[in-house]
C-alpha cells in the first residue's frame, strides 16, 4: 500500500492506521499505560523526544501538566498517562531504528507514522476514543495551525 507516509504493510488493529511494521522500531508489545507512574526520568525522556519535532503548543501544554504532576500540583489523568507512556515508547522505537536523540530523520513523516502507530498498538489505543492530548491542548494545536497557515 502507498500512503502519505510511505509504503505501508499493516493496519493497526486498535489505531486503525496504516503503517510499515518492518520500519516501526520493533514488534508490537503488550503494554499498559494505566499502570504508569510519572517520574522525573520519564518526563525528561518526553521532553527529549518531543524536542526533536517542530515547536508544538499542544506538547508544551502536556509537558507543563507533567511538571505539575511531578510537583504535586495535580493528579495525573488517563490522558496524561497515555501521553507520557506514548512519548517514552515512541522514543524507544526511534532509538531502536538507530535514530539519535534530537535528530530529525530525512524521512521524518514515514518514521513518525510507523513509530507513532506501532506505539498506539503497543498500548491498544485508538486516539479517537482515548486521546493523547487534553481538550485544551487539542484546541491549542488547532489555534497554532491556524496562525501558521495564515
GROMACS .gro file of C-alpha atoms in nm, residues 1-87:
model
   87
    1UNK     CA    1   0.000   0.000   0.000
    2UNK     CA    2   0.109   0.357  -0.059
    3UNK     CA    3   0.025   0.641   0.176
    4UNK     CA    4   0.138   0.996   0.250
    5UNK     CA    5   0.374   0.831   0.499
    6UNK     CA    6   0.548   0.600   0.251
    7UNK     CA    7   0.498   0.231   0.189
    8UNK     CA    8   0.283   0.052   0.442
    9UNK     CA    9   0.231  -0.319   0.502
   10UNK     CA   10  -0.004  -0.331   0.801
   11UNK     CA   11  -0.312  -0.171   0.950
   12UNK     CA   12  -0.325  -0.118   1.325
   13UNK     CA   13  -0.584  -0.335   1.499
   14UNK     CA   14  -0.653  -0.068   1.762
   15UNK     CA   15  -0.548   0.257   1.594
   16UNK     CA   16  -0.692   0.178   1.252
   17UNK     CA   17  -0.385   0.346   1.099
   18UNK     CA   18  -0.175   0.216   0.809
   19UNK     CA   19   0.196   0.175   0.883
   20UNK     CA   20   0.505  -0.027   0.794
   21UNK     CA   21   0.559  -0.282   1.071
   22UNK     CA   22   0.910  -0.359   0.940
   23UNK     CA   23   1.017   0.002   0.998
   24UNK     CA   24   0.849   0.069   1.334
   25UNK     CA   25   1.141   0.007   1.569
   26UNK     CA   26   1.048  -0.346   1.671
   27UNK     CA   27   0.747  -0.571   1.713
   28UNK     CA   28   0.426  -0.468   1.886
   29UNK     CA   29   0.442  -0.520   2.262
   30UNK     CA   30   0.160  -0.581   2.510
   31UNK     CA   31   0.192  -0.265   2.723
   32UNK     CA   32  -0.043  -0.094   2.969
   33UNK     CA   33  -0.047   0.285   3.007
   34UNK     CA   34  -0.284   0.260   3.305
   35UNK     CA   35  -0.007   0.143   3.540
   36UNK     CA   36   0.228   0.433   3.458
   37UNK     CA   37   0.395   0.628   3.736
   38UNK     CA   38   0.510   0.969   3.618
   39UNK     CA   39   0.865   1.044   3.732
   40UNK     CA   40   1.147   1.289   3.651
   41UNK     CA   41   1.340   1.044   3.432
   42UNK     CA   42   1.030   0.979   3.223
   43UNK     CA   43   0.937   1.347   3.189
   44UNK     CA   44   1.293   1.420   3.076
   45UNK     CA   45   1.257   1.149   2.810
   46UNK     CA   46   0.928   1.302   2.695
   47UNK     CA   47   1.098   1.642   2.664
   48UNK     CA   48   1.395   1.489   2.481
   49UNK     CA   49   1.175   1.311   2.230
   50UNK     CA   50   0.920   1.586   2.164
   51UNK     CA   51   1.205   1.837   2.135
   52UNK     CA   52   1.309   1.683   1.804
   53UNK     CA   53   0.985   1.796   1.638
   54UNK     CA   54   0.864   2.141   1.537
   55UNK     CA   55   0.755   2.362   1.825
   56UNK     CA   56   0.413   2.248   1.944
   57UNK     CA   57   0.175   2.438   2.169
   58UNK     CA   58  -0.005   2.111   2.243
   59UNK     CA   59   0.316   1.939   2.356
   60UNK     CA   60   0.401   2.241   2.573
   61UNK     CA   61   0.066   2.214   2.750
   62UNK     CA   62   0.105   1.840   2.805
   63UNK     CA   63   0.462   1.873   2.933
   64UNK     CA   64   0.353   2.155   3.166
   65UNK     CA   65   0.088   1.919   3.302
   66UNK     CA   66   0.353   1.650   3.361
   67UNK     CA   67   0.567   1.903   3.550
   68UNK     CA   68   0.268   1.998   3.767
   69UNK     CA   69   0.208   1.630   3.841
   70UNK     CA   70   0.573   1.591   3.945
   71UNK     CA   71   0.543   1.896   4.170
   72UNK     CA   72   0.229   1.757   4.335
   73UNK     CA   73   0.013   2.038   4.197
   74UNK     CA   74  -0.228   1.799   4.024
   75UNK     CA   75  -0.310   1.431   3.990
   76UNK     CA   76  -0.244   1.257   3.658
   77UNK     CA   77  -0.543   1.191   3.435
   78UNK     CA   78  -0.571   0.899   3.196
   79UNK     CA   79  -0.482   1.139   2.914
   80UNK     CA   80  -0.163   1.244   3.095
   81UNK     CA   81  -0.064   0.880   3.139
   82UNK     CA   82  -0.134   0.799   2.774
   83UNK     CA   83   0.071   1.098   2.652
   84UNK     CA   84   0.358   1.018   2.890
   85UNK     CA   85   0.383   0.647   2.809
   86UNK     CA   86   0.331   0.706   2.437
   87UNK     CA   87   0.614   0.958   2.402
   0.00000   0.00000   0.00000
